[in-house]
Amino acid sequence: MKRARRRIADMLPRIDVVIEVLDARLPMSSANPILRELNRHKPCIKVLNKDDLADPEVTQEWVGYFEKEDGIRALPLEAKESLSVACLPKLCRNLAPRRGKPGRPLRTMVVGIPNVGKSTLINSLAGKRVARVGNRPALTTCPQQIDLHNHILLSDTPGLLWPRLDNRNGAYRLAVSGAIGDKAVDDADLALFAAGFMAVRYPEQVMRRYKFETMPGTAAEIIEEIGRRRGCLISGGHIDVQRTAGLFLRELRSGKLGRVSFERPEDMFVEENLEI
Ligand code: G4P
């Protein structure tokens, strides 16, 4: 992290627009605090990626929240879709109108924690596979600078930026989203956290997916009921909790329970004050 901080600080004076990639489902916890600290005076586009998985109403709230700050624009998109990323270069030009001309390229830098979709975005913008998209966090290997051939240069995150894990709830939300490696957290523990969250925020989506007539009373009962309905059983007819937890988390992460946002702007306000 120290090396990443130094390299970003070194590069920033030669960058016109920072493209910070966040996970639209958890824009606070998927942000790296170093960037906030280093990037105070640079125009910045907060890309709310994986928009296809996030609750659209909540994403709009986040756009309003981020754009209150001068020099910041927020753009929900789906990095996998080239049509969806097409408006990003135009937005960069709006933020740095003097650049992006022959002899004066617009220099951008893509930053973000692992697994938010930086490589996918770079590939979509480049129109070809120049960065490796990983199925595990921290697998990205990218070239230093890519010429988008429209007087826009794209640099990759210099070094690895890990998320903030000092907030316990934020760390759980990151793990539920799949941003933290599978082996780092116990699936059963995580599934309980996720089921509790879904029961409060998106109960209809859980009921629809698992065909519940009524919502079970606790997170543990939700997991048990899913296990029963999906036939995740061990000898003696007991529920295989680990297998059920894995199934539930996979379905939640891939959007099978519908579009879900794990964080809203007002939650962050409450949480920050609670921590204080
Ligand atoms: P990174 O460079 O920031 O580490 O992220 P990367 O592009 O490697 O993407 C991490 C995972 O997120 C990949 O899935 C990628 O396909 C997925 N992803 C990126 N953008 C989007 C998006 O807009 N919507 C959705 N739903 N997923 C997105 P993976 O399963 O790890 O890899 P793969 O099996 O798709 O290759």
PDB file of C-alpha atoms and ligand atoms in Angstrom:
ATOM      1  CA  MET A   1       0.000   0.000   0.000  1.00  0.00           C
ATOM      2  CA  LYS A   2       2.868   2.365   0.824  1.00  0.00           C
ATOM      3  CA  ARG A   3       4.410   1.717  -2.572  1.00  0.00           C
ATOM      4  CA  ALA A   4       1.042   2.245  -4.276  1.00  0.00           C
ATOM      5  CA  ARG A   5       0.581   5.536  -2.445  1.00  0.00           C
ATOM      6  CA  ARG A   6       4.023   6.737  -3.526  1.00  0.00           C
ATOM      7  CA  ARG A   7       3.509   5.727  -7.139  1.00  0.00           C
ATOM      8  CA  ILE A   8       0.064   7.345  -7.343  1.00  0.00           C
ATOM      9  CA  ALA A   9       1.404  10.539  -5.764  1.00  0.00           C
ATOM     10  CA  ASP A  10       4.267  10.535  -8.325  1.00  0.00           C
ATOM     11  CA  MET A  11       1.902  10.039 -11.249  1.00  0.00           C
ATOM     12  CA  LEU A  12      -0.888  12.428 -10.258  1.00  0.00           C
ATOM     13  CA  PRO A  13       0.783  15.663 -11.462  1.00  0.00           C
ATOM     14  CA  ARG A  14       0.855  14.155 -14.988  1.00  0.00           C
ATOM     15  CA  ILE A  15      -2.793  13.065 -14.886  1.00  0.00           C
ATOM     16  CA  ASP A  16      -5.729  15.222 -16.011  1.00  0.00           C
ATOM     17  CA  VAL A  17      -8.662  13.060 -14.902  1.00  0.00           C
ATOM     18  CA  VAL A  18      -8.744  10.230 -12.381  1.00  0.00           C
ATOM     19  CA  ILE A  19     -11.171   7.403 -13.146  1.00  0.00           C
ATOM     20  CA  GLU A  20     -11.932   5.777  -9.815  1.00  0.00           C
ATOM     21  CA  VAL A  21     -13.720   2.460 -10.271  1.00  0.00           C
ATOM     22  CA  LEU A  22     -16.092   1.516  -7.451  1.00  0.00           C
ATOM     23  CA  ASP A  23     -18.531  -1.336  -7.043  1.00  0.00           C
ATOM     24  CA  ALA A  24     -22.001   0.231  -7.477  1.00  0.00           C
ATOM     25  CA  ARG A  25     -23.358  -2.132  -4.821  1.00  0.00           C
ATOM     26  CA  LEU A  26     -21.002  -0.740  -2.162  1.00  0.00           C
ATOM     27  CA  PRO A  27     -19.438   2.532  -3.271  1.00  0.00           C
ATOM     28  CA  MET A  28     -18.093   3.403   0.189  1.00  0.00           C
ATOM     29  CA  SER A  29     -16.480   0.141   1.181  1.00  0.00           C
ATOM     30  CA  SER A  30     -15.046  -0.456  -2.297  1.00  0.00           C
ATOM     31  CA  ALA A  31     -13.236   2.905  -2.186  1.00  0.00           C
ATOM     32  CA  ASN A  32      -9.646   3.149  -1.086  1.00  0.00           C
ATOM     33  CA  PRO A  33      -8.971   5.901   1.473  1.00  0.00           C
ATOM     34  CA  ILE A  34      -5.550   6.693  -0.010  1.00  0.00           C
ATOM     35  CA  LEU A  35      -7.228   7.995  -3.148  1.00  0.00           C
ATOM     36  CA  ARG A  36      -9.452  10.359  -1.233  1.00  0.00           C
ATOM     37  CA  GLU A  37      -6.447  11.729   0.550  1.00  0.00           C
ATOM     38  CA  LEU A  38      -4.204  12.076  -2.547  1.00  0.00           C
ATOM     39  CA  ASN A  39      -6.805  13.099  -5.043  1.00  0.00           C
ATOM     40  CA  ARG A  40      -8.366  16.168  -3.482  1.00  0.00           C
ATOM     41  CA  HIS A  41      -7.806  18.639  -6.305  1.00  0.00           C
ATOM     42  CA  LYS A  42      -7.959  16.496  -9.435  1.00  0.00           C
ATOM     43  CA  PRO A  43     -11.107  16.114 -11.534  1.00  0.00           C
ATOM     44  CA  CYS A  44     -12.418  12.650 -10.833  1.00  0.00           C
ATOM     45  CA  ILE A  45     -15.015  10.344 -12.348  1.00  0.00           C
ATOM     46  CA  LYS A  46     -16.440   7.849  -9.890  1.00  0.00           C
ATOM     47  CA  VAL A  47     -17.382   4.907 -12.064  1.00  0.00           C
ATOM     48  CA  LEU A  48     -20.133   2.947 -10.305  1.00  0.00           C
ATOM     49  CA  ASN A  49     -19.389  -0.342 -11.984  1.00  0.00           C
ATOM     50  CA  LYS A  50     -21.489  -3.522 -11.952  1.00  0.00           C
ATOM     51  CA  ASP A  51     -24.543  -1.322 -12.275  1.00  0.00           C
ATOM     52  CA  ASP A  52     -26.367  -4.385 -13.634  1.00  0.00           C
ATOM     53  CA  LEU A  53     -26.179  -5.948 -10.132  1.00  0.00           C
ATOM     54  CA  ALA A  54     -27.036  -2.862  -8.057  1.00  0.00           C
ATOM     55  CA  ASP A  55     -30.415  -1.455  -7.038  1.00  0.00           C
ATOM     56  CA  PRO A  56     -31.028   1.328  -9.618  1.00  0.00           C
ATOM     57  CA  GLU A  57     -32.777   3.667  -7.174  1.00  0.00           C
ATOM     58  CA  VAL A  58     -29.947   3.458  -4.686  1.00  0.00           C
ATOM     59  CA  THR A  59     -27.378   3.978  -7.438  1.00  0.00           C
ATOM     60  CA  GLN A  60     -29.107   7.242  -8.349  1.00  0.00           C
ATOM     61  CA  GLU A  61     -28.867   8.303  -4.703  1.00  0.00           C
ATOM     62  CA  TRP A  62     -25.116   7.644  -4.847  1.00  0.00           C
ATOM     63  CA  VAL A  63     -24.765   9.728  -8.009  1.00  0.00           C
ATOM     64  CA  GLY A  64     -26.411  12.667  -6.212  1.00  0.00           C
ATOM     65  CA  TYR A  65     -24.247  12.089  -3.153  1.00  0.00           C
ATOM     66  CA  PHE A  66     -20.920  12.087  -5.055  1.00  0.00           C
ATOM     67  CA  GLU A  67     -21.767  14.925  -7.405  1.00  0.00           C
ATOM     68  CA  LYS A  68     -22.325  17.315  -4.497  1.00  0.00           C
ATOM     69  CA  GLU A  69     -18.549  17.667  -4.456  1.00  0.00           C
ATOM     70  CA  ASP A  70     -16.891  20.032  -6.986  1.00  0.00           C
ATOM     71  CA  GLY A  71     -14.919  18.374  -9.758  1.00  0.00           C
ATOM     72  CA  ILE A  72     -16.536  14.986  -9.199  1.00  0.00           C
ATOM     73  CA  ARG A  73     -18.853  13.221 -11.613  1.00  0.00           C
ATOM     74  CA  ALA A  74     -20.399   9.836 -10.967  1.00  0.00           C
ATOM     75  CA  LEU A  75     -21.182   7.426 -13.768  1.00  0.00           C
ATOM     76  CA  PRO A  76     -23.037   4.135 -13.265  1.00  0.00           C
ATOM     77  CA  LEU A  77     -22.052   1.608 -15.888  1.00  0.00           C
ATOM     78  CA  GLU A  78     -21.535  -1.998 -16.802  1.00  0.00           C
ATOM     79  CA  ALA A  79     -17.887  -2.367 -17.758  1.00  0.00           C
ATOM     80  CA  LYS A  80     -18.567  -5.617 -19.600  1.00  0.00           C
ATOM     81  CA  GLU A  81     -20.723  -3.762 -22.134  1.00  0.00           C
ATOM     82  CA  SER A  82     -18.869  -1.596 -24.631  1.00  0.00           C
ATOM     83  CA  LEU A  83     -22.034   0.446 -25.277  1.00  0.00           C
ATOM     84  CA  SER A  84     -22.290   1.202 -21.580  1.00  0.00           C
ATOM     85  CA  VAL A  85     -18.720   2.564 -21.340  1.00  0.00           C
ATOM     86  CA  ALA A  86     -18.979   4.627 -24.524  1.00  0.00           C
ATOM     87  CA  CYS A  87     -19.865   7.862 -22.698  1.00  0.00           C
ATOM     88  CA  LEU A  88     -16.838   7.743 -20.389  1.00  0.00           C
ATOM     89  CA  PRO A  89     -14.340   9.389 -22.820  1.00  0.00           C
ATOM     90  CA  LYS A  90     -16.810  12.241 -23.412  1.00  0.00           C
ATOM     91  CA  LEU A  91     -17.176  12.802 -19.689  1.00  0.00           C
ATOM     92  CA  CYS A  92     -13.364  12.890 -19.349  1.00  0.00           C
ATOM     93  CA  ARG A  93     -13.218  15.550 -22.054  1.00  0.00           C
ATOM     94  CA  ASN A  94     -15.846  17.635 -20.236  1.00  0.00           C
ATOM     95  CA  LEU A  95     -13.732  17.575 -17.090  1.00  0.00           C
ATOM     96  CA  ALA A  96     -10.506  18.555 -18.901  1.00  0.00           C
ATOM     97  CA  PRO A  97     -11.646  20.638 -21.908  1.00  0.00           C
ATOM     98  CA  ARG A  98      -8.147  21.938 -22.696  1.00  0.00           C
ATOM     99  CA  ARG A  99      -6.766  18.453 -23.250  1.00  0.00           C
ATOM    100  CA  GLY A 100      -7.647  15.633 -25.660  1.00  0.00           C
ATOM    101  CA  LYS A 101      -6.259  17.412 -28.740  1.00  0.00           C
ATOM    102  CA  PRO A 102      -3.404  16.611 -31.129  1.00  0.00           C
ATOM    103  CA  GLY A 103      -0.186  17.179 -29.181  1.00  0.00           C
ATOM    104  CA  ARG A 104      -2.095  17.579 -25.906  1.00  0.00           C
ATOM    105  CA  PRO A 105      -3.453  14.135 -25.012  1.00  0.00           C
ATOM    106  CA  LEU A 106      -5.920  13.801 -22.182  1.00  0.00           C
ATOM    107  CA  ARG A 107      -4.143  11.726 -19.554  1.00  0.00           C
ATOM    108  CA  THR A 108      -6.350   9.532 -17.395  1.00  0.00           C
ATOM    109  CA  MET A 109      -5.566   7.024 -14.680  1.00  0.00           C
ATOM    110  CA  VAL A 110      -7.827   4.109 -13.748  1.00  0.00           C
ATOM    111  CA  VAL A 111      -7.671   3.342 -10.039  1.00  0.00           C
ATOM    112  CA  GLY A 112      -9.549   1.074  -7.672  1.00  0.00           C
ATOM    113  CA  ILE A 113      -9.299  -1.885  -5.347  1.00  0.00           C
ATOM    114  CA  PRO A 114      -9.016  -5.409  -6.827  1.00  0.00           C
ATOM    115  CA  ASN A 115     -12.070  -7.008  -8.403  1.00  0.00           C
ATOM    116  CA  VAL A 116     -14.126  -3.852  -8.989  1.00  0.00           C
ATOM    117  CA  GLY A 117     -13.748  -4.313 -12.747  1.00  0.00           C
ATOM    118  CA  LYS A 118     -10.784  -2.117 -13.742  1.00  0.00           C
ATOM    119  CA  SER A 119      -9.394  -4.597 -16.285  1.00  0.00           C
ATOM    120  CA  THR A 120     -12.838  -5.210 -17.743  1.00  0.00           C
ATOM    121  CA  LEU A 121     -13.324  -1.452 -18.139  1.00  0.00           C
ATOM    122  CA  ILE A 122      -9.893  -0.967 -19.720  1.00  0.00           C
ATOM    123  CA  ASN A 123     -10.573  -3.776 -22.194  1.00  0.00           C
ATOM    124  CA  SER A 124     -13.967  -2.331 -23.124  1.00  0.00           C
ATOM    125  CA  LEU A 125     -12.525   1.150 -23.622  1.00  0.00           C
ATOM    126  CA  ALA A 126      -9.613  -0.197 -25.662  1.00  0.00           C
ATOM    127  CA  GLY A 127     -11.990  -2.356 -27.707  1.00  0.00           C
ATOM    128  CA  LYS A 128      -9.680  -5.335 -27.273  1.00  0.00           C
ATOM    129  CA  ARG A 129      -8.200  -7.499 -24.560  1.00  0.00           C
ATOM    130  CA  VAL A 130      -5.252  -5.546 -23.171  1.00  0.00           C
ATOM    131  CA  ALA A 131      -5.763  -6.370 -19.491  1.00  0.00           C
ATOM    132  CA  ARG A 132      -6.373  -9.690 -17.837  1.00  0.00           C
ATOM    133  CA  VAL A 133      -9.752 -10.129 -16.144  1.00  0.00           C
ATOM    134  CA  GLY A 134      -9.432 -12.369 -13.112  1.00  0.00           C
ATOM    135  CA  ASN A 135     -11.816 -14.729 -11.440  1.00  0.00           C
ATOM    136  CA  ARG A 136     -10.068 -14.043  -8.165  1.00  0.00           C
ATOM    137  CA  PRO A 137      -9.350 -10.685  -6.548  1.00  0.00           C
ATOM    138  CA  ALA A 138      -5.901  -9.202  -7.236  1.00  0.00           C
ATOM    139  CA  LEU A 139      -5.284 -11.056 -10.483  1.00  0.00           C
ATOM    140  CA  THR A 140      -5.045  -7.965 -12.672  1.00  0.00           C
ATOM    141  CA  THR A 141      -1.914  -7.498 -14.759  1.00  0.00           C
ATOM    142  CA  CYS A 142      -2.072  -4.500 -17.061  1.00  0.00           C
ATOM    143  CA  PRO A 143       0.230  -2.611 -19.326  1.00  0.00           C
ATOM    144  CA  GLN A 144       1.331   0.787 -18.036  1.00  0.00           C
ATOM    145  CA  GLN A 145      -0.357   3.037 -20.580  1.00  0.00           C
ATOM    146  CA  ILE A 146      -2.917   2.492 -23.313  1.00  0.00           C
ATOM    147  CA  ASP A 147      -3.541   4.876 -26.198  1.00  0.00           C
ATOM    148  CA  LEU A 148      -7.268   4.983 -26.943  1.00  0.00           C
ATOM    149  CA  HIS A 149      -6.489   6.622 -30.320  1.00  0.00           C
ATOM    150  CA  ASN A 150      -8.779   9.598 -29.694  1.00  0.00           C
ATOM    151  CA  HIS A 151      -6.103  11.681 -27.933  1.00  0.00           C
ATOM    152  CA  ILE A 152      -6.905   9.968 -24.663  1.00  0.00           C
ATOM    153  CA  LEU A 153      -4.285   8.006 -22.755  1.00  0.00           C
ATOM    154  CA  LEU A 154      -5.254   5.523 -20.074  1.00  0.00           C
ATOM    155  CA  SER A 155      -2.907   4.448 -17.283  1.00  0.00           C
ATOM    156  CA  ASP A 156      -3.588   1.530 -15.022  1.00  0.00           C
ATOM    157  CA  THR A 157      -3.538   1.696 -11.189  1.00  0.00           C
ATOM    158  CA  PRO A 158       0.120   1.822 -10.236  1.00  0.00           C
ATOM    159  CA  GLY A 159       0.307  -0.947  -7.633  1.00  0.00           C
ATOM    160  CA  LEU A 160      -2.271  -2.753  -5.589  1.00  0.00           C
ATOM    161  CA  LEU A 161      -4.799  -0.806  -3.581  1.00  0.00           C
ATOM    162  CA  TRP A 162      -6.476  -2.855  -0.909  1.00  0.00           C
ATOM    163  CA  PRO A 163      -9.858  -1.878   0.532  1.00  0.00           C
ATOM    164  CA  ARG A 164     -10.262  -0.506   4.024  1.00  0.00           C
ATOM    165  CA  LEU A 165     -11.036  -3.362   6.353  1.00  0.00           C
ATOM    166  CA  ASP A 166     -11.100  -1.533   9.680  1.00  0.00           C
ATOM    167  CA  ASN A 167     -14.872  -1.171   9.597  1.00  0.00           C
ATOM    168  CA  ARG A 168     -16.266  -4.615  10.439  1.00  0.00           C
ATOM    169  CA  ASN A 169     -19.576  -4.139   8.611  1.00  0.00           C
ATOM    170  CA  GLY A 170     -17.815  -2.723   5.555  1.00  0.00           C
ATOM    171  CA  ALA A 171     -15.482  -5.732   5.497  1.00  0.00           C
ATOM    172  CA  TYR A 172     -18.481  -8.091   5.631  1.00  0.00           C
ATOM    173  CA  ARG A 173     -20.193  -6.223   2.801  1.00  0.00           C
ATOM    174  CA  LEU A 174     -17.039  -6.455   0.685  1.00  0.00           C
ATOM    175  CA  ALA A 175     -16.828 -10.178   1.348  1.00  0.00           C
ATOM    176  CA  VAL A 176     -20.514 -10.682   0.497  1.00  0.00           C
ATOM    177  CA  SER A 177     -19.955  -8.874  -2.814  1.00  0.00           C
ATOM    178  CA  GLY A 178     -17.074 -11.253  -3.622  1.00  0.00           C
ATOM    179  CA  ALA A 179     -14.331  -8.618  -3.452  1.00  0.00           C
ATOM    180  CA  ILE A 180     -12.423 -10.438  -0.708  1.00  0.00           C
ATOM    181  CA  GLY A 181     -10.981 -13.867  -1.481  1.00  0.00           C
ATOM    182  CA  ASP A 182     -13.213 -16.848  -0.727  1.00  0.00           C
ATOM    183  CA  LYS A 183     -10.810 -18.320   1.785  1.00  0.00           C
ATOM    184  CA  ALA A 184     -10.572 -15.175   3.900  1.00  0.00           C
ATOM    185  CA  VAL A 185     -14.024 -15.473   5.467  1.00  0.00           C
ATOM    186  CA  ASP A 186     -16.155 -18.408   6.521  1.00  0.00           C
ATOM    187  CA  ASP A 187     -19.095 -18.866   4.112  1.00  0.00           C
ATOM    188  CA  ALA A 188     -21.576 -19.772   6.856  1.00  0.00           C
ATOM    189  CA  ASP A 189     -20.719 -16.670   8.859  1.00  0.00           C
ATOM    190  CA  LEU A 190     -20.957 -14.511   5.759  1.00  0.00           C
ATOM    191  CA  ALA A 191     -24.234 -16.051   4.613  1.00  0.00           C
ATOM    192  CA  LEU A 192     -25.787 -15.275   8.006  1.00  0.00           C
ATOM    193  CA  PHE A 193     -24.729 -11.650   7.672  1.00  0.00           C
ATOM    194  CA  ALA A 194     -26.080 -11.518   4.103  1.00  0.00           C
ATOM    195  CA  ALA A 195     -29.368 -13.239   4.991  1.00  0.00           C
ATOM    196  CA  GLY A 196     -29.914 -10.805   7.879  1.00  0.00           C
ATOM    197  CA  PHE A 197     -29.286  -7.885   5.543  1.00  0.00           C
ATOM    198  CA  MET A 198     -31.565  -9.241   2.808  1.00  0.00           C
ATOM    199  CA  ALA A 199     -34.367  -9.921   5.302  1.00  0.00           C
ATOM    200  CA  VAL A 200     -34.383  -6.262   6.275  1.00  0.00           C
ATOM    201  CA  ARG A 201     -33.709  -4.584   2.908  1.00  0.00           C
ATOM    202  CA  TYR A 202     -34.912  -6.933   0.192  1.00  0.00           C
ATOM    203  CA  PRO A 203     -37.277  -9.510   1.766  1.00  0.00           C
ATOM    204  CA  GLU A 204     -39.499  -9.810  -1.342  1.00  0.00           C
ATOM    205  CA  GLN A 205     -36.510 -10.762  -3.487  1.00  0.00           C
ATOM    206  CA  VAL A 206     -35.532 -13.554  -1.089  1.00  0.00           C
ATOM    207  CA  MET A 207     -39.121 -14.816  -0.906  1.00  0.00           C
ATOM    208  CA  ARG A 208     -39.483 -14.777  -4.691  1.00  0.00           C
ATOM    209  CA  ARG A 209     -36.204 -16.575  -5.344  1.00  0.00           C
ATOM    210  CA  TYR A 210     -36.725 -19.348  -2.786  1.00  0.00           C
ATOM    211  CA  LYS A 211     -40.528 -19.473  -3.041  1.00  0.00           C
ATOM    212  CA  PHE A 212     -41.151 -18.695   0.633  1.00  0.00           C
ATOM    213  CA  GLU A 213     -44.782 -18.068   1.581  1.00  0.00           C
ATOM    214  CA  THR A 214     -43.660 -16.274   4.727  1.00  0.00           C
ATOM    215  CA  MET A 215     -40.258 -14.930   5.650  1.00  0.00           C
ATOM    216  CA  PRO A 216     -38.440 -17.040   8.266  1.00  0.00           C
ATOM    217  CA  GLY A 217     -37.859 -15.094  11.486  1.00  0.00           C
ATOM    218  CA  THR A 218     -34.052 -15.150  11.736  1.00  0.00           C
ATOM    219  CA  ALA A 219     -31.058 -15.231   9.426  1.00  0.00           C
ATOM    220  CA  ALA A 220     -30.226 -18.787  10.554  1.00  0.00           C
ATOM    221  CA  GLU A 221     -33.770 -19.906   9.743  1.00  0.00           C
ATOM    222  CA  ILE A 222     -33.539 -18.333   6.279  1.00  0.00           C
ATOM    223  CA  ILE A 223     -30.369 -20.319   5.525  1.00  0.00           C
ATOM    224  CA  GLU A 224     -31.945 -23.510   6.907  1.00  0.00           C
ATOM    225  CA  GLU A 225     -35.076 -23.070   4.832  1.00  0.00           C
ATOM    226  CA  ILE A 226     -33.048 -22.431   1.659  1.00  0.00           C
ATOM    227  CA  GLY A 227     -31.040 -25.597   2.399  1.00  0.00           C
ATOM    228  CA  ARG A 228     -34.218 -27.628   2.876  1.00  0.00           C
ATOM    229  CA  ARG A 229     -35.784 -26.351  -0.336  1.00  0.00           C
ATOM    230  CA  ARG A 230     -32.603 -26.840  -2.382  1.00  0.00           C
ATOM    231  CA  GLY A 231     -31.919 -30.327  -0.983  1.00  0.00           C
ATOM    232  CA  CYS A 232     -28.630 -29.376   0.701  1.00  0.00           C
ATOM    233  CA  LEU A 233     -28.835 -32.170   3.273  1.00  0.00           C
ATOM    234  CA  ILE A 234     -26.403 -34.376   5.154  1.00  0.00           C
ATOM    235  CA  SER A 235     -27.056 -37.709   6.845  1.00  0.00           C
ATOM    236  CA  GLY A 236     -29.881 -37.701   9.330  1.00  0.00           C
ATOM    237  CA  GLY A 237     -31.788 -35.146   7.225  1.00  0.00           C
ATOM    238  CA  HIS A 238     -29.845 -32.235   8.691  1.00  0.00           C
ATOM    239  CA  ILE A 239     -29.083 -29.128   6.635  1.00  0.00           C
ATOM    240  CA  ASP A 240     -25.614 -28.890   5.117  1.00  0.00           C
ATOM    241  CA  VAL A 241     -25.034 -25.319   6.284  1.00  0.00           C
ATOM    242  CA  GLN A 242     -21.721 -24.780   4.455  1.00  0.00           C
ATOM    243  CA  ARG A 243     -23.129 -25.957   1.118  1.00  0.00           C
ATOM    244  CA  THR A 244     -26.312 -23.896   1.552  1.00  0.00           C
ATOM    245  CA  ALA A 245     -24.271 -20.834   2.518  1.00  0.00           C
ATOM    246  CA  GLY A 246     -22.089 -21.236  -0.592  1.00  0.00           C
ATOM    247  CA  LEU A 247     -25.153 -21.592  -2.810  1.00  0.00           C
ATOM    248  CA  PHE A 248     -26.892 -18.561  -1.298  1.00  0.00           C
ATOM    249  CA  LEU A 249     -23.770 -16.366  -1.630  1.00  0.00           C
ATOM    250  CA  ARG A 250     -23.158 -17.458  -5.238  1.00  0.00           C
ATOM    251  CA  GLU A 251     -26.749 -16.645  -6.176  1.00  0.00           C
ATOM    252  CA  LEU A 252     -26.675 -13.304  -4.390  1.00  0.00           C
ATOM    253  CA  ARG A 253     -23.369 -12.272  -6.017  1.00  0.00           C
ATOM    254  CA  SER A 254     -24.464 -13.225  -9.500  1.00  0.00           C
ATOM    255  CA  GLY A 255     -27.718 -11.272  -9.292  1.00  0.00           C
ATOM    256  CA  LYS A 256     -30.077 -14.262  -9.139  1.00  0.00           C
ATOM    257  CA  LEU A 257     -31.865 -12.628  -6.201  1.00  0.00           C
ATOM    258  CA  GLY A 258     -32.340  -9.477  -8.259  1.00  0.00           C
ATOM    259  CA  ARG A 259     -30.473  -6.188  -8.115  1.00  0.00           C
ATOM    260  CA  VAL A 260     -29.191  -5.433  -4.624  1.00  0.00           C
ATOM    261  CA  SER A 261     -27.209  -2.533  -3.122  1.00  0.00           C
ATOM    262  CA  PHE A 262     -25.397  -3.251   0.107  1.00  0.00           C
ATOM    263  CA  GLU A 263     -24.831   0.401   1.004  1.00  0.00           C
ATOM    264  CA  ARG A 264     -26.849   3.600   0.786  1.00  0.00           C
ATOM    265  CA  PRO A 265     -25.513   7.096   1.388  1.00  0.00           C
ATOM    266  CA  GLU A 266     -27.597   7.533   4.548  1.00  0.00           C
ATOM    267  CA  ASP A 267     -26.250   4.285   6.040  1.00  0.00           C
ATOM    268  CA  MET A 268     -22.747   5.637   5.742  1.00  0.00           C
ATOM    269  CA  PHE A 269     -23.647   8.731   7.704  1.00  0.00           C
ATOM    270  CA  VAL A 270     -25.155   6.630  10.497  1.00  0.00           C
ATOM    271  CA  GLU A 271     -22.236   4.190  10.498  1.00  0.00           C
ATOM    272  CA  GLU A 272     -19.530   6.834  10.573  1.00  0.00           C
ATOM    273  CA  ASN A 273     -21.192   8.527  13.521  1.00  0.00           C
ATOM    274  CA  LEU A 274     -21.652   5.238  15.344  1.00  0.00           C
ATOM    275  CA  GLU A 275     -17.945   4.538  14.985  1.00  0.00           C
ATOM    276  CA  ILE A 276     -17.046   7.891  16.398  1.00  0.00           C
TER     277      ILE A 276
HETATM  278  P1  G4P B   1     -10.095  -5.786 -11.450  1.00  0.00           P
HETATM  279  O1  G4P B   1      -9.289  -5.546 -12.691  1.00  0.00           O
HETATM  280  O2  G4P B   1     -10.532  -4.513 -10.823  1.00  0.00           O
HETATM  281  O3  G4P B   1      -9.428  -6.680 -10.465  1.00  0.00           O
HETATM  282  O4  G4P B   1     -11.462  -6.520 -11.878  1.00  0.00           O
HETATM  283  P2  G4P B   1     -11.751  -7.401 -13.173  1.00  0.00           P
HETATM  284  O5  G4P B   1     -11.872  -6.557 -14.381  1.00  0.00           O
HETATM  285  O6  G4P B   1     -10.778  -8.532 -13.203  1.00  0.00           O
HETATM  286  O7  G4P B   1     -13.232  -7.927 -12.846  1.00  0.00           O
HETATM  287  C1  G4P B   1     -13.517  -8.712 -11.698  1.00  0.00           C
HETATM  288  C2  G4P B   1     -14.802  -9.487 -11.935  1.00  0.00           C
HETATM  289  O8  G4P B   1     -15.878  -8.578 -12.084  1.00  0.00           O
HETATM  290  C3  G4P B   1     -14.781 -10.329 -13.213  1.00  0.00           C
HETATM  291  O9  G4P B   1     -15.571 -11.493 -12.958  1.00  0.00           O
HETATM  292  C4  G4P B   1     -15.530  -9.475 -14.196  1.00  0.00           C
HETATM  293  O10 G4P B   1     -16.124 -10.224 -15.250  1.00  0.00           O
HETATM  294  C5  G4P B   1     -16.590  -8.881 -13.273  1.00  0.00           C
HETATM  295  N1  G4P B   1     -17.166  -7.643 -13.813  1.00  0.00           N
HETATM  296  C6  G4P B   1     -16.505  -6.557 -14.266  1.00  0.00           C
HETATM  297  N2  G4P B   1     -17.370  -5.623 -14.670  1.00  0.00           N
HETATM  298  C7  G4P B   1     -18.595  -6.101 -14.460  1.00  0.00           C
HETATM  299  C8  G4P B   1     -19.933  -5.575 -14.663  1.00  0.00           C
HETATM  300  O11 G4P B   1     -20.153  -4.452 -15.115  1.00  0.00           O
HETATM  301  N3  G4P B   1     -20.975  -6.388 -14.280  1.00  0.00           N
HETATM  302  C9  G4P B   1     -20.775  -7.627 -13.753  1.00  0.00           C
HETATM  303  N4  G4P B   1     -21.847  -8.338 -13.424  1.00  0.00           N
HETATM  304  N5  G4P B   1     -19.545  -8.148 -13.558  1.00  0.00           N
HETATM  305  C10 G4P B   1     -18.476  -7.395 -13.905  1.00  0.00           C
HETATM  306  P3  G4P B   1     -14.941 -12.896 -12.729  1.00  0.00           P
HETATM  307  O12 G4P B   1     -16.057 -13.844 -12.521  1.00  0.00           O
HETATM  308  O13 G4P B   1     -13.902 -12.756 -11.668  1.00  0.00           O
HETATM  309  O14 G4P B   1     -14.194 -13.191 -14.095  1.00  0.00           O
HETATM  310  P4  G4P B   1     -14.867 -13.708 -15.472  1.00  0.00           P
HETATM  311  O15 G4P B   1     -15.289 -15.131 -15.170  1.00  0.00           O
HETATM  312  O16 G4P B   1     -16.033 -12.814 -15.771  1.00  0.00           O
HETATM  313  O17 G4P B   1     -13.763 -13.632 -16.456  1.00  0.00           O
END
